[in-house]
mmCIF file of C-alpha atoms in Angstrom:
data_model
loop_
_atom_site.group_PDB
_atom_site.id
_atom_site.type_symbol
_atom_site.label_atom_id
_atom_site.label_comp_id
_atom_site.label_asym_id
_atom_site.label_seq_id
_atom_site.Cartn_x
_atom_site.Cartn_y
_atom_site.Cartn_z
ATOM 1 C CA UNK A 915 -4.161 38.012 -16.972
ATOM 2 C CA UNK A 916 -7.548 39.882 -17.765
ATOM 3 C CA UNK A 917 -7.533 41.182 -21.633
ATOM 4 C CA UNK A 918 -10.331 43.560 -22.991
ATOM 5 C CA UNK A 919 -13.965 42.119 -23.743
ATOM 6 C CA UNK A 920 -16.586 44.545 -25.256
ATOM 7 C CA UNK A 921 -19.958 43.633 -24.226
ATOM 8 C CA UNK A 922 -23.416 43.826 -25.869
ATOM 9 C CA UNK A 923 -25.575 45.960 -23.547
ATOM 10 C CA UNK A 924 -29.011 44.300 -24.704
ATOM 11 C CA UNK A 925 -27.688 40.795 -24.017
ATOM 12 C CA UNK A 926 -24.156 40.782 -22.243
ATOM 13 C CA UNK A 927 -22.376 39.047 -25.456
ATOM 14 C CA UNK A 928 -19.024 40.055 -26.727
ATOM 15 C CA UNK A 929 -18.663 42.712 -29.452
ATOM 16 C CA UNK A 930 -16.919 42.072 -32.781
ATOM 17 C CA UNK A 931 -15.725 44.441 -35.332
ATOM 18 C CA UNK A 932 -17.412 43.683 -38.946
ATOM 19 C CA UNK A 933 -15.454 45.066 -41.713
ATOM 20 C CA UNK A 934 -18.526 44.589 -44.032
ATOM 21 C CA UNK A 935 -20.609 47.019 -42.075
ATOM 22 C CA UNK A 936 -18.486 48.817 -40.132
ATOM 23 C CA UNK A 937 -19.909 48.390 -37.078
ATOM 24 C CA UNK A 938 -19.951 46.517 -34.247
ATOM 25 C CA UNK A 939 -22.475 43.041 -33.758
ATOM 26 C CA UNK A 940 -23.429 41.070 -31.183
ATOM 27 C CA UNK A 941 -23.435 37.464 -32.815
ATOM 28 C CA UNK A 942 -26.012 36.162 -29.911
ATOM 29 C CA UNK A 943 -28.871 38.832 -30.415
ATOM 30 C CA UNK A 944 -27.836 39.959 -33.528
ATOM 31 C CA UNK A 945 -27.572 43.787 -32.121
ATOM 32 C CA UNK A 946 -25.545 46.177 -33.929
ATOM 33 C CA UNK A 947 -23.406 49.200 -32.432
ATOM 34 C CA UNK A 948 -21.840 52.042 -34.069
ATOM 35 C CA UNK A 949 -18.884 53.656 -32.810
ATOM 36 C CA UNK A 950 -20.070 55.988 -30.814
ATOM 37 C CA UNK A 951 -21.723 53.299 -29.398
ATOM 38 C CA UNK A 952 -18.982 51.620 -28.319
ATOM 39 C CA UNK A 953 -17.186 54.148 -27.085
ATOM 40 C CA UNK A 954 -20.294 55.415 -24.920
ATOM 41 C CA UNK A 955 -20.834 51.960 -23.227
ATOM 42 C CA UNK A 956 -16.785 52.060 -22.183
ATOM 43 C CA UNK A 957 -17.705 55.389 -20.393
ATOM 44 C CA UNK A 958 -20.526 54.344 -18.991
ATOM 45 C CA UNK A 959 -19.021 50.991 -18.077
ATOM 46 C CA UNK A 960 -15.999 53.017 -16.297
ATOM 47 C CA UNK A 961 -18.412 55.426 -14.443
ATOM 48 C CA UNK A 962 -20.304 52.508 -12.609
ATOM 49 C CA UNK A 963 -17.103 50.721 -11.527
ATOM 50 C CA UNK A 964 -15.051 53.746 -10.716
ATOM 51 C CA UNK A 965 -18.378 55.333 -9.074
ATOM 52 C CA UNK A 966 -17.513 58.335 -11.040
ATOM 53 C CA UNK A 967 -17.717 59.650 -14.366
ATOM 54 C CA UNK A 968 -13.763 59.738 -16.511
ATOM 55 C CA UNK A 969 -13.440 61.743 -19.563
ATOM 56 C CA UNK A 970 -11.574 59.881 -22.488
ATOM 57 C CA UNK A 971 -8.828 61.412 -22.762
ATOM 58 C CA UNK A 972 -5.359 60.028 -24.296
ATOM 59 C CA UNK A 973 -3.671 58.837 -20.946
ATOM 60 C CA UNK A 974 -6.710 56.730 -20.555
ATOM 61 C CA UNK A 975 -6.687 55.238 -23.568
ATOM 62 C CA UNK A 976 -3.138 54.214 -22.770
ATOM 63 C CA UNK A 977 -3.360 53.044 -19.662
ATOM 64 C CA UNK A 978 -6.812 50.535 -21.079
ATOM 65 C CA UNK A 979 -3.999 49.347 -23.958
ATOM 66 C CA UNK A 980 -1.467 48.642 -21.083
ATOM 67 C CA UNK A 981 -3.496 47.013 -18.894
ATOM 68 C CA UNK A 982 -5.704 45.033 -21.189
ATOM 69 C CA UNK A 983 -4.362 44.141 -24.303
ATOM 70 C CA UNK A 984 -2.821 40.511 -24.249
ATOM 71 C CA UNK A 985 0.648 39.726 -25.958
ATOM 72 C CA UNK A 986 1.038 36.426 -27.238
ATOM 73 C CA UNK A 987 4.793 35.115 -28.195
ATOM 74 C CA UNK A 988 4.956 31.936 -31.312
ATOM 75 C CA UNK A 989 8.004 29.315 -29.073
ATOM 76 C CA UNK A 990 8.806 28.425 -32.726
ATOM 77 C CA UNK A 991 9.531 31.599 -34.830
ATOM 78 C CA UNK A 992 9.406 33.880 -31.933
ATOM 79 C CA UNK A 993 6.452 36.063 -33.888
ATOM 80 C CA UNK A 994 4.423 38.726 -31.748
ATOM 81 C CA UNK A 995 1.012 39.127 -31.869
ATOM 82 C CA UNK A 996 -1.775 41.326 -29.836
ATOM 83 C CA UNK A 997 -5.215 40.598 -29.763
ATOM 84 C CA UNK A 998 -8.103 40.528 -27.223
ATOM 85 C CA UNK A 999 -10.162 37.889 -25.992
ATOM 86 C CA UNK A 1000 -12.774 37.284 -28.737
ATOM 87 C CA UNK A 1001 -9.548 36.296 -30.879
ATOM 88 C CA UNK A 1002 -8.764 32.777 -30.762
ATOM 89 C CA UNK A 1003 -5.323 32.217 -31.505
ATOM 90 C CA UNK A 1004 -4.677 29.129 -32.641
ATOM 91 C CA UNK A 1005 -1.704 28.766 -34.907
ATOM 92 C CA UNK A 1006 1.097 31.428 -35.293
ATOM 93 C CA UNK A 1007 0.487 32.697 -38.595
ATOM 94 C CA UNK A 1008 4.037 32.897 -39.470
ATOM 95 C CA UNK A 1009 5.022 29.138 -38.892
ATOM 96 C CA UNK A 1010 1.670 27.667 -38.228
ATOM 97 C CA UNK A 1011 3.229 26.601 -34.418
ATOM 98 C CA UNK A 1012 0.103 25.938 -32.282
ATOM 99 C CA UNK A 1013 1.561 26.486 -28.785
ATOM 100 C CA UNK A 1014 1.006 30.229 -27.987
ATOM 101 C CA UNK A 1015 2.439 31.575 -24.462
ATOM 102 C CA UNK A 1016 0.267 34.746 -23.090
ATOM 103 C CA UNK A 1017 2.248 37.721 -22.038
ATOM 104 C CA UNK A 1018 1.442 41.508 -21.156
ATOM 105 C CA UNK A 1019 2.314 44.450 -23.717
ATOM 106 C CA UNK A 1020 4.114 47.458 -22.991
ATOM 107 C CA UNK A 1021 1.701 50.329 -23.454
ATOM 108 C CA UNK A 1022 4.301 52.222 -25.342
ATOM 109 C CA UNK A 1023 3.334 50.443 -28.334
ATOM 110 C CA UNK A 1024 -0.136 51.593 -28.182
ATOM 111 C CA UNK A 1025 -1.246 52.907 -31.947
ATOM 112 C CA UNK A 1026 -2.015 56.318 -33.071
ATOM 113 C CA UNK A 1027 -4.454 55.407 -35.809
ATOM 114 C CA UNK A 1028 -6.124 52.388 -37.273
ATOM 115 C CA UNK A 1029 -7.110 51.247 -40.576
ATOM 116 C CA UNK A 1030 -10.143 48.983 -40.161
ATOM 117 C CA UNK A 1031 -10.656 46.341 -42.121
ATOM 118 C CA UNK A 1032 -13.255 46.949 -45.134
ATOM 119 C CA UNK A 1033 -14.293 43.236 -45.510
ATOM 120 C CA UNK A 1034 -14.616 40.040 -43.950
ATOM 121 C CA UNK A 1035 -12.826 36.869 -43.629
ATOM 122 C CA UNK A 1036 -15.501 35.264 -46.380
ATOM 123 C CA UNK A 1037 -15.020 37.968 -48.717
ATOM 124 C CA UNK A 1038 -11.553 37.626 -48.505
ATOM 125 C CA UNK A 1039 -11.595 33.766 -49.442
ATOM 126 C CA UNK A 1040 -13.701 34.744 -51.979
ATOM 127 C CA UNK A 1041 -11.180 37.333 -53.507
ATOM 128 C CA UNK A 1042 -8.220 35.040 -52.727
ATOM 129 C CA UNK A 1043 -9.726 31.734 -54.983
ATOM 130 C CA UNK A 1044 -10.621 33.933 -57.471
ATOM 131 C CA UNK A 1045 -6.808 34.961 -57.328
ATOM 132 C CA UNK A 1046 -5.615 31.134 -57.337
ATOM 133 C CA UNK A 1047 -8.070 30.375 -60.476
ATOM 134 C CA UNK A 1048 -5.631 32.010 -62.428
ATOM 135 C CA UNK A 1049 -2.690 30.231 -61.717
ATOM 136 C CA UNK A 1050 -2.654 27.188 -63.612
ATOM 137 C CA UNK A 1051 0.513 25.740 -62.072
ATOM 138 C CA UNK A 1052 -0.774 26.507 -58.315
ATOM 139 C CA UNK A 1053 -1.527 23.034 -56.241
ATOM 140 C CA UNK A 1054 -4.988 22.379 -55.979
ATOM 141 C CA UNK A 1055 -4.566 22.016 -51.875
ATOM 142 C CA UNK A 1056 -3.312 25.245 -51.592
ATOM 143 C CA UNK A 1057 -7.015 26.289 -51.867
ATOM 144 C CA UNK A 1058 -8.611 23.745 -49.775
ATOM 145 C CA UNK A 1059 -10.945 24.323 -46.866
ATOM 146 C CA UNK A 1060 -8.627 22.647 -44.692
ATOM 147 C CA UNK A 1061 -5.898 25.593 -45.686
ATOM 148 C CA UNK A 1062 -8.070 28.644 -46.408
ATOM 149 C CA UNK A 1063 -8.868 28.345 -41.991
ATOM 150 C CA UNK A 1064 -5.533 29.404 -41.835
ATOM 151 C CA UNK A 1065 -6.349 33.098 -44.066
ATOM 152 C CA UNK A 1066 -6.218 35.350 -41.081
ATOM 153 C CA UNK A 1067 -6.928 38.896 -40.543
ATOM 154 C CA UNK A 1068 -4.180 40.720 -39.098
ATOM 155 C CA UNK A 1069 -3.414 44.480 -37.991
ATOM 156 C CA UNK A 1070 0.148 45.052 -39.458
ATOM 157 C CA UNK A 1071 2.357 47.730 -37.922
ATOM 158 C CA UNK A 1072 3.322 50.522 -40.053
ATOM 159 C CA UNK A 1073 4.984 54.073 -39.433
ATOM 160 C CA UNK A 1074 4.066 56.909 -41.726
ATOM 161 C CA UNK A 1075 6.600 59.371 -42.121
ATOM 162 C CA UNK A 1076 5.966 63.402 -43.330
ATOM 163 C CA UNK A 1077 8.593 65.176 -44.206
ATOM 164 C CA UNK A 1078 9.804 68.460 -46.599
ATOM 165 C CA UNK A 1079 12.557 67.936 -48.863
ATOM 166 C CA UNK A 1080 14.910 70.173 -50.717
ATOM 167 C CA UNK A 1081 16.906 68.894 -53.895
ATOM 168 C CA UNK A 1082 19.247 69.415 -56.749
ATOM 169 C CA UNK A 1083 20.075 66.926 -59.440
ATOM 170 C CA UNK A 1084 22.869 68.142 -62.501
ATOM 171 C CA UNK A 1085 24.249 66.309 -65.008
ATOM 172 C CA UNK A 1086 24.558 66.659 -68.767
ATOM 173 C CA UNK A 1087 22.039 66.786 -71.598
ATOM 174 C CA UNK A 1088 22.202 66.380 -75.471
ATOM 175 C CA UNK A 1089 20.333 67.853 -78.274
ATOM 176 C CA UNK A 1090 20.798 65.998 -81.630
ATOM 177 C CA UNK A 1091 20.055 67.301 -85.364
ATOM 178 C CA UNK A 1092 20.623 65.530 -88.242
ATOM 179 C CA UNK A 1093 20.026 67.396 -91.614
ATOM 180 C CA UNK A 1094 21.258 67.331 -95.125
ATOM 181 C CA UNK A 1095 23.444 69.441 -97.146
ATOM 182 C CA UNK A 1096 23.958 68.771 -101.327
ATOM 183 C CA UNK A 1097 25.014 64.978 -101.007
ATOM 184 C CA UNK A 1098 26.351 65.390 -97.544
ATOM 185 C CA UNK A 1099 24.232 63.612 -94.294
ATOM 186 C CA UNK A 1100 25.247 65.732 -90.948
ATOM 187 C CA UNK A 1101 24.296 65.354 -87.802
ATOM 188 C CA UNK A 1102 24.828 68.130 -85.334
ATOM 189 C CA UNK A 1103 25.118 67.377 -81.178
ATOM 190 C CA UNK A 1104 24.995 70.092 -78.793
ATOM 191 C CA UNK A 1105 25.575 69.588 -75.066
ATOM 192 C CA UNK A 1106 24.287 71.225 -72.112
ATOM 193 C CA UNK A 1107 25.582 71.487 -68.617
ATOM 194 C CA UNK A 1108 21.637 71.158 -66.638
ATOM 195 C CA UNK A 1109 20.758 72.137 -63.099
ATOM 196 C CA UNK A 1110 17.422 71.795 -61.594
ATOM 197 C CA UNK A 1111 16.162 72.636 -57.712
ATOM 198 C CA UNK A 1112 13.264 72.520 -56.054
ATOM 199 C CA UNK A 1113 10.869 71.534 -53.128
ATOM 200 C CA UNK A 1114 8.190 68.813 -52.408
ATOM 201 C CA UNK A 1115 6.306 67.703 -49.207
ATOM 202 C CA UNK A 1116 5.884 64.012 -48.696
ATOM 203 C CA UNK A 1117 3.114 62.595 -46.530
ATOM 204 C CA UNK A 1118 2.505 58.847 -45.084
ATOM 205 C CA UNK A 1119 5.120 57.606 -46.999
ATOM 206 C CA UNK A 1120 4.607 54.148 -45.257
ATOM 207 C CA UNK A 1121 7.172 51.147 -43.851
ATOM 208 C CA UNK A 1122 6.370 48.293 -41.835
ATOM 209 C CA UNK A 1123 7.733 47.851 -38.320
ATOM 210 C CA UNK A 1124 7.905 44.046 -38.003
ATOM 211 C CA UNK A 1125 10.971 42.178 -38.698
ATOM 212 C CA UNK A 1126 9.195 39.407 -39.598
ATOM 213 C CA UNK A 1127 6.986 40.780 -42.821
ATOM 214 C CA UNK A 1128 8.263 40.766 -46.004
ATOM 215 C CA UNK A 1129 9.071 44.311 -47.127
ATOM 216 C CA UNK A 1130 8.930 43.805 -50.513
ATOM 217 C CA UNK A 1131 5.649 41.920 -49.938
ATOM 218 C CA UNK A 1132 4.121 44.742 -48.036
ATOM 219 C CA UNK A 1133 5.356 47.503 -50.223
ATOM 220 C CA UNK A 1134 3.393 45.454 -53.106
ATOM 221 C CA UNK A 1135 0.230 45.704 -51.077
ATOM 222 C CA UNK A 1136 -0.237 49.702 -51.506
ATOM 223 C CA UNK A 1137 -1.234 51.822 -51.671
ATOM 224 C CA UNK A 1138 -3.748 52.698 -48.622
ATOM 225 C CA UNK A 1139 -5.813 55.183 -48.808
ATOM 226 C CA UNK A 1140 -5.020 57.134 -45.669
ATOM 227 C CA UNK A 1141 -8.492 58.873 -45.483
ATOM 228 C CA UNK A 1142 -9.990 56.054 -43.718
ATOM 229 C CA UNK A 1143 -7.279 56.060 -40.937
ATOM 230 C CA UNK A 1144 -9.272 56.584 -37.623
ATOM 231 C CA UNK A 1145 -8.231 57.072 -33.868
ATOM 232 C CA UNK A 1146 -7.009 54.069 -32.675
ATOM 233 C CA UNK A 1147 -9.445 51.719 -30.311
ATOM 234 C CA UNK A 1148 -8.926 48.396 -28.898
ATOM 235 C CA UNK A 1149 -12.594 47.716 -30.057
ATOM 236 C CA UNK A 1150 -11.226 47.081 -33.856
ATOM 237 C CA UNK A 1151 -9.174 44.707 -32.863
ATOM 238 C CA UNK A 1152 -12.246 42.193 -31.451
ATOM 239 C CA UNK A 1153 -12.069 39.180 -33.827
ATOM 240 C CA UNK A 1154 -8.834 40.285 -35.415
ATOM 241 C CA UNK A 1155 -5.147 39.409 -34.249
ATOM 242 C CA UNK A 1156 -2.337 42.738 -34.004
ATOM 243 C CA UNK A 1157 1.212 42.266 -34.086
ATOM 244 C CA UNK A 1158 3.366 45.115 -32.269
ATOM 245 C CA UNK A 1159 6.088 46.584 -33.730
ATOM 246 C CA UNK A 1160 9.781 45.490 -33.039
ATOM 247 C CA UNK A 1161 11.085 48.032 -35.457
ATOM 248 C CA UNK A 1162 11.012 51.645 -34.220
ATOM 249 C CA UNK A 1163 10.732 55.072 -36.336
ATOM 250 C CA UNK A 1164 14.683 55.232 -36.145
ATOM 251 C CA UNK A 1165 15.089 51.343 -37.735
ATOM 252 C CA UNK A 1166 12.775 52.075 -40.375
ATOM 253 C CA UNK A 1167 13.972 55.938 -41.502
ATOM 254 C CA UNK A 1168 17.262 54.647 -43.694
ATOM 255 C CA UNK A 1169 14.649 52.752 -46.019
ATOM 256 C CA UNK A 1170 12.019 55.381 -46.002
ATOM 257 C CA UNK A 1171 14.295 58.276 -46.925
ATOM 258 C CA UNK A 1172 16.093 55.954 -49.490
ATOM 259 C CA UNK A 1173 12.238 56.444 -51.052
ATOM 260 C CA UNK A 1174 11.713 59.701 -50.414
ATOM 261 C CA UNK A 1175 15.147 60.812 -52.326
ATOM 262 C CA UNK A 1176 14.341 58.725 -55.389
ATOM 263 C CA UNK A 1177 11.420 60.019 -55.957
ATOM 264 C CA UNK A 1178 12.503 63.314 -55.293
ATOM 265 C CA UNK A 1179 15.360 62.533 -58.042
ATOM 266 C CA UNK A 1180 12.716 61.534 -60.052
ATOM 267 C CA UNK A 1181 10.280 64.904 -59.904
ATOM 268 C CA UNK A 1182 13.218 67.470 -60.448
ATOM 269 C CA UNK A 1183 14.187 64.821 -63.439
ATOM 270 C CA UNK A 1184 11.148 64.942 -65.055
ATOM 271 C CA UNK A 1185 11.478 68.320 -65.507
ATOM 272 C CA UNK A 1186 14.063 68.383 -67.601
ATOM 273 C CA UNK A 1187 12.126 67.757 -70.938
ATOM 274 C CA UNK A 1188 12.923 68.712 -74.742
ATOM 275 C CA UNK A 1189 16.358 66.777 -75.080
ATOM 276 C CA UNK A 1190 17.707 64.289 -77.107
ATOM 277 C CA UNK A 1191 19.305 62.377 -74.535
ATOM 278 C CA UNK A 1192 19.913 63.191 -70.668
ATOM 279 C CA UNK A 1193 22.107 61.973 -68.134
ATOM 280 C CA UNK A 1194 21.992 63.178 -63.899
ATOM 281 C CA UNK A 1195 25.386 62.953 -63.021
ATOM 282 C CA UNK A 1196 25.201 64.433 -59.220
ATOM 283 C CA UNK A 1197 22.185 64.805 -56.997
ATOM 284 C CA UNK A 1198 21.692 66.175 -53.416
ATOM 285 C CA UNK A 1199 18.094 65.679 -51.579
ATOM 286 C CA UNK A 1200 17.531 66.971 -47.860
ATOM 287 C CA UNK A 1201 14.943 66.070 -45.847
ATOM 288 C CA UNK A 1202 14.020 68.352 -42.903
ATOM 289 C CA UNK A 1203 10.733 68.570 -40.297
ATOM 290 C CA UNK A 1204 10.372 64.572 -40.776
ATOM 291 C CA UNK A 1205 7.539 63.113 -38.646
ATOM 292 C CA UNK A 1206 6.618 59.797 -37.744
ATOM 293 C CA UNK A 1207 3.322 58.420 -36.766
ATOM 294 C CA UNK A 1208 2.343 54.708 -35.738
ATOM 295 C CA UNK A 1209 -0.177 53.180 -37.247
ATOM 296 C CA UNK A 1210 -1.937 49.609 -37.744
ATOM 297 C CA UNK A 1211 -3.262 48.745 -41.502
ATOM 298 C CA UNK A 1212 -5.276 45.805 -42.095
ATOM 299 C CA UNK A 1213 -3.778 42.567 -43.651
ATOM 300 C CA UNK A 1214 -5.181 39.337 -44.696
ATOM 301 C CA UNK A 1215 -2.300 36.926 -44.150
ATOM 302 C CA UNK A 1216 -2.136 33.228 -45.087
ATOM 303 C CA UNK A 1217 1.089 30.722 -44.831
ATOM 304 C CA UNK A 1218 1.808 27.503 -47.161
ATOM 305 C CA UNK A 1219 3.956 24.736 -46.464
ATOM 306 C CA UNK A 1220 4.614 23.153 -49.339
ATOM 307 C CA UNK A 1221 7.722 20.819 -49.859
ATOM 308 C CA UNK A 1222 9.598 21.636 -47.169
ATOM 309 C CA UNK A 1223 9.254 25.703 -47.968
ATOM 310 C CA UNK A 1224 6.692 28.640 -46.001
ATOM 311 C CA UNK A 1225 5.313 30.534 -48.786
ATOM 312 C CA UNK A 1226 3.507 34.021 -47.606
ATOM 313 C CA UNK A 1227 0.482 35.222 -49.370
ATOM 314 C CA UNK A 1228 -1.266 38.865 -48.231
ATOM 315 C CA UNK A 1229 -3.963 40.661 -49.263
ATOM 316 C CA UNK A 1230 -4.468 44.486 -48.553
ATOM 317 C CA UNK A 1231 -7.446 44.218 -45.927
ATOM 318 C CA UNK A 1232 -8.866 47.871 -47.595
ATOM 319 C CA UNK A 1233 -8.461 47.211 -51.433
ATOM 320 C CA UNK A 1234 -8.197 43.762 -52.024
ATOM 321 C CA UNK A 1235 -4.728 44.163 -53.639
ATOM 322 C CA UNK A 1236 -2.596 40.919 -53.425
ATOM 323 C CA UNK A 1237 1.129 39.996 -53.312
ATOM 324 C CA UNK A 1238 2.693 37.127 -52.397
ATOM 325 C CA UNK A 1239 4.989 33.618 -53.960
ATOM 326 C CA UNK A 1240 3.154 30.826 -54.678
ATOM 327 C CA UNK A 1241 4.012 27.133 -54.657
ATOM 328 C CA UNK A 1242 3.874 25.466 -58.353
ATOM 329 C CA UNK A 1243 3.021 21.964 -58.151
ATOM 330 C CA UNK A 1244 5.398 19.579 -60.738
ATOM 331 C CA UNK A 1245 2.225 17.097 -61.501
ATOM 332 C CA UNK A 1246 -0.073 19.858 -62.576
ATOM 333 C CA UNK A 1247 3.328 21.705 -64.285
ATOM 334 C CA UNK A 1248 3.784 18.321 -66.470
ATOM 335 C CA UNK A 1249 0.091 18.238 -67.492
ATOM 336 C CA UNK A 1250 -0.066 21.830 -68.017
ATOM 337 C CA UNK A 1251 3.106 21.937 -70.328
ATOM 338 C CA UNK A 1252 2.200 18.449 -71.915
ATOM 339 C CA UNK A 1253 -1.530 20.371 -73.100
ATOM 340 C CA UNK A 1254 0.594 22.651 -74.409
ATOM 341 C CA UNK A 1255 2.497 20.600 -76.352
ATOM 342 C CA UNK A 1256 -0.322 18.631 -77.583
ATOM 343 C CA UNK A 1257 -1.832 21.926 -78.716
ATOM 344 C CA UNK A 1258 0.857 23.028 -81.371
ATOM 345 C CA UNK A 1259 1.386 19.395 -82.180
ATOM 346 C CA UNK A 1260 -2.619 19.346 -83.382
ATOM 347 C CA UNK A 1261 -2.488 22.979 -84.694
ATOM 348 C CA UNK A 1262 0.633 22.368 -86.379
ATOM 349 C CA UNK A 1263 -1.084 19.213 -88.138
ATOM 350 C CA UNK A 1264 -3.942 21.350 -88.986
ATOM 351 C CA UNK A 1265 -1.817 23.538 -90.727
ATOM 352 C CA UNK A 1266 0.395 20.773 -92.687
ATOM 353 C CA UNK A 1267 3.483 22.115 -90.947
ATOM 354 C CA UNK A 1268 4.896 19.118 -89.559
ATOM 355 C CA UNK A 1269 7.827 17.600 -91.042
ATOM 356 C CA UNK A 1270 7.971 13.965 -90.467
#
């Protein structure tokens, strides 16, 4: 099954998105495209085969994701990735499996809006070592060059929900006053019965779609910042990999409106200032004209196994932000701990503080 190639048109050579320039570069002549570019050689490309000229339009663009973007499926973990042909795919990123079965996509998970990755594969090695340097526990072969091959760049899935909310939080507040009277100490409490409403609109409040990220290691990862999302084109995805969502808008809406209301709760609750003490007993949050759209942010991914255990590290493919649980090593732990020790054992010398 064919699977989208984007072409140089000086030299014939396939495309790839570069995160450090934004553009796309031809790695045989060294041409760079913008955009535009891109976009213009896919219409001109479809007006020569087709013998007539096609506007872009958004039923296109779906019917090019359908037909041409390839589905790969891990035999081990069952992981789901998309990715063209200048992607070579060879280890599942989730399990490190390196038998890969091709399979066509629906076109129904075709993306509204990209992210595109603001720097390279190097720079993210780079960033990730620097990372590692401070972690004096960390094994030194989780940073070899035999590992760091596996640090992958990969287009997440994410929804981003809208929404307007309406709230109320009550509960009771305190105002204490202590004061003194001849050779009597009082202290006087007052209580208050408090009510506060009001109204906030939330925008792309994000939350992954695939079942096999790590929330929590996601939600460490932002923010984004969702200025830089862009129509979504098959051409950023040259020399990246894509998983699709398996979690729709409705899977993913219980945990996004479980953040929306607390931080609701938390904006009419900071309101309520000037008390001694304050306590919400009750609060009611609605959320009404909720939207969802479907979007892929950019991820740098690498897997460890280390003792028997995966360990997941990701970098936010934008900022640089990282989250993830490392592997301590026990040899480097003993040394580490037994410098310690020998350090307040000399300092506590120095100072003529140890009892023999």
């Amino acid at each position: 099954m064919g699977v989208i190639v984007y072409k140089c048109i000086n030299c014939g050579g396939p495309l790839a998105f570069k995160a450090e320039s934004q553009n796309w570069t031809c790695d045989y002549c060294m041409s760079k495209f913008s955009e535009q570019d891109v976009r213009n050689f896919i219409h001109n490309e479809q007006s020569v085969t087709e013998a007539s000229a096609s506007s872009n339009t958004l039923q296109e663009q779906d019917q090019e994701f359908h037909e041409k973007a390839m589905g790969y499926s891990c035999e081990s973990c069952g992981a789901e990735i998309v990715t063209d042909e200048t992607t070579v795919a060879t280890f599942c990123y989730y399990c490190h499996n390196p038998t890969i079965i091709p399979r066509r996509l629906e076109g129904e998970y075709r993306p509204e809006k990209v992210i595109p990755f603001k720097f390279n594969r190097d720079k993210a090695t780079e960033i990730f070592k620097a990372w590692c340097k401070k972690k004096p526990l960390l094994s030194k072969k989780f940073t070899s060059t035999s590992e760091l091959e596996k640090l992958s760049g990969i287009y997440v899935p994410f929804w981003l929900f809208d929404c307007q909310s309406n709230g109320e939080v009550s509960g009771e507040a305190t105002i204490v006053r202590s004061y003194t009277s001849g050779d009597t100490r009082y202290t006087e409490t007052k209580y208050y019965h408090i009510l506060r409403e009001g109204k906030a609109i939330f925008q792309d409040v994000p939350a992954d779609g695939s079942k096999k990220m790590d929330d929590e290691l996601m939600s460490i990862l932002e923010p984004y910042d969702y200025k830089d999302l862009t129509d979504f084109s098959m051409s950023y995805l040259s020399g990246f990999l894509a998983e699709k969502y398996d979690m729709d808008q409705n899977d993913v809406y219980n945990r996004v409106s479980k953040i929306i209301r607390n931080n609701m709760t938390s904006l009419l609750r900071d309101t309520i200032q000037g008390y001694s003490s304050v306590t919400v007993s009750s609060s009611d949050i609605k959320l009404k004209q909720v939207e969802a759209t479907y979007v892929l942010l950019p991820v740098w991914m690498f897997t460890y196994q280390f003792n028997g255990k995966t360990y997941m590290f990701a970098m936010n493919g934008q900022t640089g932000k990282i989250s993830g649980k490392l592997p301590i090593s026990a040899g480097r732990a003993a040394s580490w701990f037994g410098a310690i020790s020998a350090s307040t054992f000399v300092m506590l010398m120095i100072g003529g503080q140890f009892l023999w």
